[in-house]
Coordinates of C-alpha atoms in Angstrom, one line a residue:
M1128 CA 220.8 223.6 165.3
K1129 CA 218.7 226.1 163.6
I1130 CA 220.3 228.3 161.0
I1131 CA 219.6 231.0 158.7
H1132 CA 222.1 230.9 155.8
T1133 CA 222.4 234.0 153.6
S1134 CA 225.3 235.5 151.2
D1135 CA 226.2 237.5 148.6
W1136 CA 224.3 240.9 149.8
H1137 CA 226.5 243.3 147.6
L1138 CA 225.8 246.3 149.5
G1139 CA 226.7 249.4 147.4
H1140 CA 225.9 247.7 144.3
I1141 CA 225.2 250.4 141.3
L1142 CA 223.1 248.8 138.3
Y1143 CA 223.8 251.2 135.1
E1144 CA 224.3 254.3 137.6
H1145 CA 221.6 253.7 139.7
D1146 CA 221.8 253.5 143.2
R1147 CA 220.3 250.4 145.0
T1148 CA 220.1 251.6 148.7
A1149 CA 216.4 251.3 149.1
E1150 CA 216.3 247.8 147.8
H1151 CA 219.0 246.7 150.1
A1152 CA 217.5 248.4 153.0
A1153 CA 214.3 246.4 152.3
F1154 CA 216.0 243.2 152.1
L1155 CA 217.8 243.7 155.4
S1156 CA 214.7 244.9 156.8
Q1157 CA 212.9 241.6 155.8
L1158 CA 215.9 239.7 157.0
R1159 CA 215.0 241.1 160.5
D1160 CA 211.6 240.3 160.6
I1161 CA 212.5 236.5 159.3
V1162 CA 214.9 236.3 162.2
A1163 CA 212.3 237.6 164.6
E1164 CA 209.9 235.1 163.3
E1165 CA 212.3 231.8 163.1
K1166 CA 214.2 232.6 166.1
P1167 CA 217.6 230.3 164.9
D1168 CA 220.4 229.5 166.8
A1169 CA 222.7 231.3 164.2
L1170 CA 222.6 233.4 161.1
L1171 CA 225.6 232.7 158.6
V1172 CA 226.6 235.4 156.1
S1173 CA 228.7 233.4 153.7
G1174 CA 230.7 236.6 152.1
D1175 CA 230.3 239.3 149.9
I1176 CA 228.6 241.5 152.1
Y1177 CA 229.8 244.6 150.1
D1178 CA 230.1 244.8 146.4
R1179 CA 233.3 246.9 146.4
T1180 CA 236.5 246.5 148.8
N1181 CA 236.1 250.3 149.3
P1182 CA 232.3 250.7 150.2
S1183 CA 230.9 254.0 151.0
T1184 CA 230.7 255.2 154.6
S1185 CA 226.9 255.4 154.1
V1186 CA 226.6 251.9 152.9
Q1187 CA 228.9 250.7 155.9
K1188 CA 226.7 252.5 158.1
M1189 CA 223.6 250.5 156.6
Y1190 CA 225.3 247.3 157.2
Y1191 CA 226.3 248.2 161.0
R1192 CA 222.8 249.2 161.6
A1193 CA 221.2 246.3 159.9
L1194 CA 223.4 243.9 162.2
L1195 CA 222.5 245.7 165.7
D1196 CA 218.8 245.4 164.5
I1197 CA 219.0 241.7 163.4
H1198 CA 221.0 241.1 166.8
S1199 CA 218.3 243.2 168.7
A1200 CA 215.7 240.9 166.9
C1201 CA 217.2 237.5 168.5
P1202 CA 219.5 238.4 171.1
D1203 CA 220.3 234.7 171.9
M1204 CA 221.0 234.0 168.2
A1205 CA 225.0 233.9 167.0
I1206 CA 225.7 235.9 164.0
V1207 CA 228.8 234.4 161.8
V1208 CA 230.1 236.6 158.8
T1209 CA 232.9 235.7 156.6
A1210 CA 234.5 237.6 153.6
G1211 CA 234.2 237.0 150.2
N1212 CA 236.1 237.7 147.0
H1213 CA 234.3 241.4 146.9
D1214 CA 235.2 242.3 150.2
S1215 CA 238.1 243.9 152.1
K1216 CA 239.2 241.0 154.6
A1217 CA 241.0 243.6 156.7
M1218 CA 238.3 246.0 156.6
L1219 CA 235.6 243.7 157.1
E1220 CA 237.2 242.4 160.5
L1221 CA 237.8 246.1 162.1
G1222 CA 236.1 246.4 165.4
R1223 CA 236.0 242.3 165.5
E1224 CA 236.0 242.6 169.3
L1225 CA 233.4 245.0 169.3
W1226 CA 231.1 243.1 167.3
Q1227 CA 231.5 239.9 169.6
M1228 CA 229.6 241.8 172.2
A1229 CA 226.6 242.3 169.9
G1230 CA 227.1 238.2 169.4
V1231 CA 228.6 238.6 166.0
T1232 CA 231.8 236.6 164.9
V1233 CA 233.8 238.3 161.7
V1234 CA 236.2 236.2 160.2
G1235 CA 237.9 237.7 157.3
Q1236 CA 241.1 236.2 157.0
V1237 CA 243.4 233.3 158.1
E1238 CA 245.7 234.3 160.8
R1239 CA 248.9 233.0 162.7
R1240 CA 249.5 232.8 166.3
D1241 CA 253.0 231.8 167.6
G1242 CA 254.0 231.1 164.2
M1243 CA 251.1 228.5 163.6
I1244 CA 247.8 228.7 161.7
D1245 CA 245.2 230.0 164.1
L1246 CA 242.7 227.2 163.5
D1247 CA 240.4 227.9 166.7
R1248 CA 239.5 231.3 165.6
H1249 CA 237.6 229.9 162.5
I1250 CA 235.6 227.6 165.0
I1251 CA 232.9 229.1 166.8
A1252 CA 230.6 227.1 169.3
I1253 CA 226.9 228.2 169.2
R1254 CA 224.9 228.2 172.1
D1255 CA 221.2 228.7 173.5
G1256 CA 220.1 231.4 175.9
N1257 CA 221.0 229.2 178.6
G1258 CA 224.7 228.7 177.5
D1259 CA 224.3 225.2 176.3
A1260 CA 226.2 224.1 173.3
K1261 CA 224.0 223.4 170.1
G1262 CA 226.6 222.7 167.6
Y1263 CA 229.8 224.2 165.8
V1264 CA 230.5 226.5 162.8
V1265 CA 233.7 226.5 160.9
A1266 CA 234.1 229.6 159.1
V1267 CA 236.3 229.7 156.2
P1268 CA 236.6 233.1 154.4
H1269 CA 237.2 233.5 150.7
I1270 CA 240.9 232.6 149.9
F1271 CA 242.6 232.7 146.4
D1272 CA 244.0 229.2 145.2
Q1273 CA 247.4 230.8 145.6
N1274 CA 246.9 231.8 149.2
Y1275 CA 245.9 228.9 150.9
P1276 CA 248.2 228.3 154.3
V1277 CA 251.0 226.1 154.4
I1278 CA 250.1 223.3 156.9
D1279 CA 252.0 220.4 155.9
E1280 CA 255.3 221.2 154.6
N1281 CA 255.2 217.8 152.7
A1282 CA 252.3 218.5 150.5
P1283 CA 252.6 219.9 147.4
K1284 CA 251.0 223.4 146.3
E1285 CA 247.7 222.1 144.8
E1286 CA 247.1 220.1 147.9
R1287 CA 247.1 223.2 150.3
R1288 CA 243.1 223.7 150.2
R1289 CA 242.2 220.0 150.7
V1290 CA 244.7 219.9 153.6
F1291 CA 243.5 223.2 155.1
F1292 CA 239.7 222.1 155.1
S1293 CA 240.7 218.6 156.6
T1294 CA 242.6 220.1 159.4
L1295 CA 239.6 222.5 160.3
L1296 CA 237.4 219.6 160.4
D1297 CA 239.8 217.2 162.2
R1298 CA 240.1 220.0 164.8
V1299 CA 236.4 220.6 165.2
A1300 CA 236.0 216.6 165.7
E1301 CA 238.2 216.8 168.7
M1302 CA 236.4 219.6 170.3
D1303 CA 233.1 217.9 169.4
T1304 CA 232.8 215.7 172.5
D1305 CA 229.0 215.4 172.5
N1306 CA 228.5 214.8 168.8
L1307 CA 226.8 217.9 168.1
P1308 CA 226.1 219.3 164.6
V1309 CA 228.9 221.0 162.3
V1310 CA 228.3 223.6 159.9
M1311 CA 231.2 224.6 157.6
M1312 CA 230.9 228.0 155.7
A1313 CA 232.9 229.0 152.3
H1314 CA 232.9 231.1 149.6
L1315 CA 233.9 229.3 146.4
T1316 CA 232.9 227.7 143.4
I1317 CA 231.8 224.1 143.8
A1318 CA 232.3 221.8 140.5
N1319 CA 229.1 221.5 138.7
S1320 CA 227.3 224.2 140.1
N1321 CA 224.4 226.1 138.4
C1322 CA 225.7 229.4 137.4
T1323 CA 222.7 230.6 136.1
G1324 CA 222.7 234.5 135.7
H1325 CA 226.6 235.0 136.1
E1326 CA 228.5 236.4 133.8
Q1327 CA 232.3 235.4 134.3
D1328 CA 233.6 238.4 135.7
V1329 CA 230.8 237.9 138.4
V1330 CA 231.8 234.6 139.3
G1331 CA 235.3 236.0 139.7
G1332 CA 237.3 233.3 137.4
I1333 CA 237.8 231.2 140.6
N1334 CA 238.5 227.4 139.8
E1335 CA 236.0 225.0 140.3
V1336 CA 236.5 222.9 143.3
P1337 CA 235.4 219.2 143.8
Q1338 CA 233.0 219.2 146.7
E1339 CA 235.0 216.2 148.2
E1340 CA 237.9 218.2 148.4
L1341 CA 236.5 220.0 151.4
G1342 CA 236.9 216.9 153.1
G1343 CA 233.9 215.5 155.6
G1344 CA 232.7 215.3 158.8
Y1345 CA 230.1 218.4 158.2
D1346 CA 226.5 218.1 158.5
Y1347 CA 226.1 221.2 156.0
L1348 CA 228.3 223.4 154.0
A1349 CA 226.9 227.2 153.7
L1350 CA 228.1 228.4 150.5
G1351 CA 228.4 232.1 149.1
H1352 CA 229.5 233.2 145.5
I1353 CA 227.3 231.5 143.0
H1354 CA 224.2 233.9 143.0
F1355 CA 221.6 231.0 141.8
P1356 CA 220.1 229.2 145.1
Q1357 CA 220.8 225.6 144.8
T1358 CA 221.5 222.4 147.3
L1359 CA 224.4 220.0 146.1
R1360 CA 224.8 216.7 147.3
K1361 CA 228.1 214.3 147.0
D1362 CA 228.0 211.0 148.8
N1363 CA 227.0 211.9 152.3
S1364 CA 227.7 215.9 152.2
V1365 CA 225.0 218.5 151.6
A1366 CA 226.3 221.8 150.4
R1367 CA 223.9 224.6 149.3
Y1368 CA 224.3 228.0 147.9
S1369 CA 221.6 230.3 149.8
G1370 CA 222.1 232.3 146.5
A1371 CA 222.1 236.4 146.6
P1372 CA 218.9 238.0 148.2
V1373 CA 218.7 241.0 145.7
P1374 CA 219.5 240.3 142.0
V1375 CA 222.6 241.9 140.6
S1376 CA 221.9 241.6 137.1
F1377 CA 218.7 241.2 134.8
D1378 CA 219.6 237.7 133.9
E1379 CA 219.2 236.8 137.5
N1380 CA 215.7 236.4 136.6
Y1381 CA 214.6 233.7 139.4
P1382 CA 213.1 233.5 143.0
H1383 CA 215.5 235.2 145.2
S1384 CA 215.6 233.9 149.2
V1385 CA 217.3 232.9 152.2
S1386 CA 217.7 229.4 153.5
V1387 CA 216.3 228.1 156.7
V1388 CA 218.0 225.1 157.8
T1389 CA 217.7 222.3 160.4
V1390 CA 220.6 220.5 161.0
E1391 CA 221.2 217.3 163.3
R1392 CA 224.2 215.3 163.5
G1393 CA 224.6 212.6 161.2
K1394 CA 221.0 213.2 159.4
L1395 CA 220.3 215.1 156.1
P1396 CA 219.4 218.9 156.9
E1397 CA 216.2 220.2 156.4
I1398 CA 216.1 223.1 153.9
R1399 CA 213.2 225.5 153.9
E1400 CA 213.5 228.9 151.5
V1401 CA 211.9 232.0 152.5
R1402 CA 211.6 234.2 149.8
I1403 CA 212.8 237.9 149.7
R1404 CA 210.4 240.6 147.9
N1405 CA 212.5 242.7 145.9
V1406 CA 210.8 246.2 146.1
R1407 CA 212.4 247.4 142.5
P1408 CA 212.3 244.2 140.2
M1409 CA 214.4 244.0 136.9
L1410 CA 212.1 243.9 133.9
T1411 CA 213.4 242.7 130.2
V1412 CA 210.8 244.1 127.9
P1413 CA 209.8 242.1 126.1
S1414 CA 210.5 238.9 127.3
E1415 CA 211.4 237.3 123.9
P1416 CA 213.7 239.5 121.4
S1417 CA 211.6 241.7 119.5
A1418 CA 211.7 244.6 116.9
F1419 CA 212.3 248.0 118.5
N1420 CA 209.0 249.3 117.9
V1421 CA 207.5 246.3 119.7
A1422 CA 209.9 246.6 122.7
L1423 CA 208.7 250.3 122.7
D1424 CA 205.3 249.2 123.0
G1425 CA 206.0 247.0 125.8
L1426 CA 207.5 250.2 127.8
K1427 CA 204.3 252.1 127.3
E1428 CA 202.7 249.1 128.9
I1429 CA 204.7 249.6 132.2
R1430 CA 202.1 250.8 135.0
S1431 CA 202.9 254.9 136.1
D1432 CA 203.4 253.6 139.7
E1433 CA 205.4 250.4 139.2
E1434 CA 209.2 251.2 140.6
C1435 CA 211.3 248.7 138.6
Y1436 CA 214.7 248.6 136.2
V1437 CA 214.0 248.2 132.5
R1438 CA 216.0 246.3 129.9
L1439 CA 214.8 246.5 126.3
N1440 CA 215.2 243.1 124.6
I1441 CA 215.7 243.9 120.9
L1442 CA 216.1 241.7 118.0
M1443 CA 217.4 243.9 115.1
D1444 CA 217.6 243.5 111.3
S1445 CA 218.2 247.2 110.6
P1446 CA 220.2 249.8 112.7
M1447 CA 218.3 251.7 115.6
P1448 CA 216.6 254.7 115.0
S1449 CA 219.2 257.7 115.6
D1450 CA 216.7 259.1 118.0
Y1451 CA 216.2 255.6 119.8
M1452 CA 217.0 257.2 123.2
E1453 CA 214.8 260.3 123.0
Q1454 CA 211.8 257.8 121.9
I1455 CA 212.8 255.6 125.1
T1456 CA 212.7 258.4 127.2
K1457 CA 209.5 259.7 126.0
A1458 CA 208.0 256.3 126.3
L1459 CA 209.0 256.4 130.3
D1460 CA 207.9 259.9 131.0
G1461 CA 205.9 260.2 134.1
K1462 CA 206.7 256.5 135.0
R1463 CA 209.0 255.1 138.1
A1464 CA 210.5 252.9 135.7
A1465 CA 214.4 253.4 135.2
Y1466 CA 216.0 252.7 131.9
C1467 CA 219.2 250.8 132.1
C1468 CA 220.1 249.0 128.7
C1469 CA 219.4 247.5 125.5
R1470 CA 220.3 243.9 124.9
I1471 CA 221.0 243.7 121.1
M1472 CA 220.6 240.5 119.3
R1473 CA 221.1 240.5 115.6
V1474 CA 219.7 238.6 112.9
E1475 CA 222.0 237.5 110.1
N1476 CA 220.8 234.5 107.7
G1477 CA 218.4 233.5 109.8
A1478 CA 220.5 233.4 112.9
V1479 CA 221.6 235.4 115.9
S1480 CA 224.8 236.9 115.4
D1481 CA 227.1 239.8 116.7
D1482 CA 229.3 241.4 113.8
T1483 CA 231.3 243.2 116.4
A1484 CA 233.0 239.9 117.5
V1485 CA 236.7 239.5 116.3
T1486 CA 239.6 237.2 116.4
Y1487 CA 242.6 238.0 118.7
D1488 CA 244.5 238.5 115.4
E1489 CA 242.0 240.8 114.0
F1490 CA 241.9 242.7 117.1
Q1491 CA 245.8 243.2 117.0
E1492 CA 245.1 245.2 113.7
L1493 CA 242.0 247.4 115.1
S1494 CA 243.2 251.2 115.8
P1495 CA 241.8 252.5 119.4
L1496 CA 239.1 254.2 117.5
D1497 CA 238.1 251.2 115.7
V1498 CA 237.6 249.3 119.1
A1499 CA 235.6 252.1 120.4
Q1500 CA 233.2 252.3 117.7
R1501 CA 232.9 248.2 117.6
F1502 CA 232.2 248.6 121.5
Y1503 CA 229.6 251.6 120.9
K1504 CA 227.8 249.4 118.2
S1505 CA 227.7 246.6 120.8
K1506 CA 226.2 248.4 123.4
F1507 CA 223.8 250.5 121.8
G1508 CA 222.9 248.6 118.3
T1509 CA 224.0 251.5 116.1
E1510 CA 226.8 253.5 114.6
M1511 CA 228.9 255.9 116.6
S1512 CA 228.2 259.4 115.8
E1513 CA 230.6 261.3 113.5
Q1514 CA 230.8 264.2 116.3
M1515 CA 231.8 261.4 119.2
S1516 CA 234.2 259.8 116.6
D1517 CA 235.9 262.9 116.0
M1518 CA 236.3 263.4 119.6
I1519 CA 237.8 260.1 120.6
S1520 CA 240.2 260.7 117.8
E1521 CA 241.1 264.0 119.3
A1522 CA 241.7 262.6 122.7
I1523 CA 243.8 259.7 121.1
K1524 CA 245.8 262.2 119.2
R1525 CA 246.6 264.2 122.5
Y1526 CA 247.6 261.3 124.1
T1527 CA 249.8 259.9 121.6
E1528 CA 251.5 263.4 121.3
E1529 CA 252.0 263.6 125.2
E1530 CA 253.5 260.1 125.1
K1531 CA 256.2 261.5 122.8
I1532 CA 257.0 264.1 125.0

């Protein structure tokens, strides 16, 4: 069985107030072309289709049109979509029956039938154009640790995830009388994963899951959630994060791709990456932290026709110039580069430090204005202006007075 594995599209993502529709549309167009060329038996999208649970109407339309275009590129291919932690599970399943007419199966949530967990809605038989079975996909959406369903009343709460996965795999084993390949989908953090580029809030704070806790009996585990593409092997189990096809942050500075996987029962899967070209890459200028004037010179070297996002990489041993934003704007005048932010590294006694960091006890002693000023300095590398401080003080005063009424 041949599959294309992808995840973490994050459609609708906004990067420092910059809309990214063109980048996502370019990726979806490339995915359609990859499908047309590879002609897989199934396309698996392992969660985080959207960046927010309430995507705009235009973003939803982009997703709908893309799925229909992809289906048209290979009508015999099955498409399986599961919900991630960024998705609204109920919204993703809207029109589930209509989607099946286009070969798309959406699994957003766990449901019950006649009081029992409906295991069969998670198991999709993959067939070729002649209707012959090629294999099975076990589609598991993102489930918070505390929300795994109770299948065995005698199992303790911390065992519910393990019981859920093993029960699903037992069920597909009963159905797989021809010993066909089995692919399982999940959206979670496997222990010892490489989380390069992720911030903790992006990872979602989800506990790491030992790979063996997801059971055995599958030939490939198609994972979503971690954006760095990687393959994890544990005993005879092969799991893979296809990674995000479009970077979500400047620190995701590695190649992005989708995975083409050939799965055969009882054998190690063959995995091949197909690169995705980002039409608007993210540049950190310069690559190493440098003085502001050096970073500014780096901006001037960007070609006028080069579409990109820019983050300045600044090593500071003195305050930023008061007109630093004007200088940045002037350096980018006439260019197609979009300024996003400055990453500020400070030098103190020869070491990089951040003097805005405080302990919990120190934080308790700070006023709201202190917190705002520290945040401003951390983000922009310079002191907040007196005018802005006065405005914040006035806002705090008005809020305090209203609370007393």
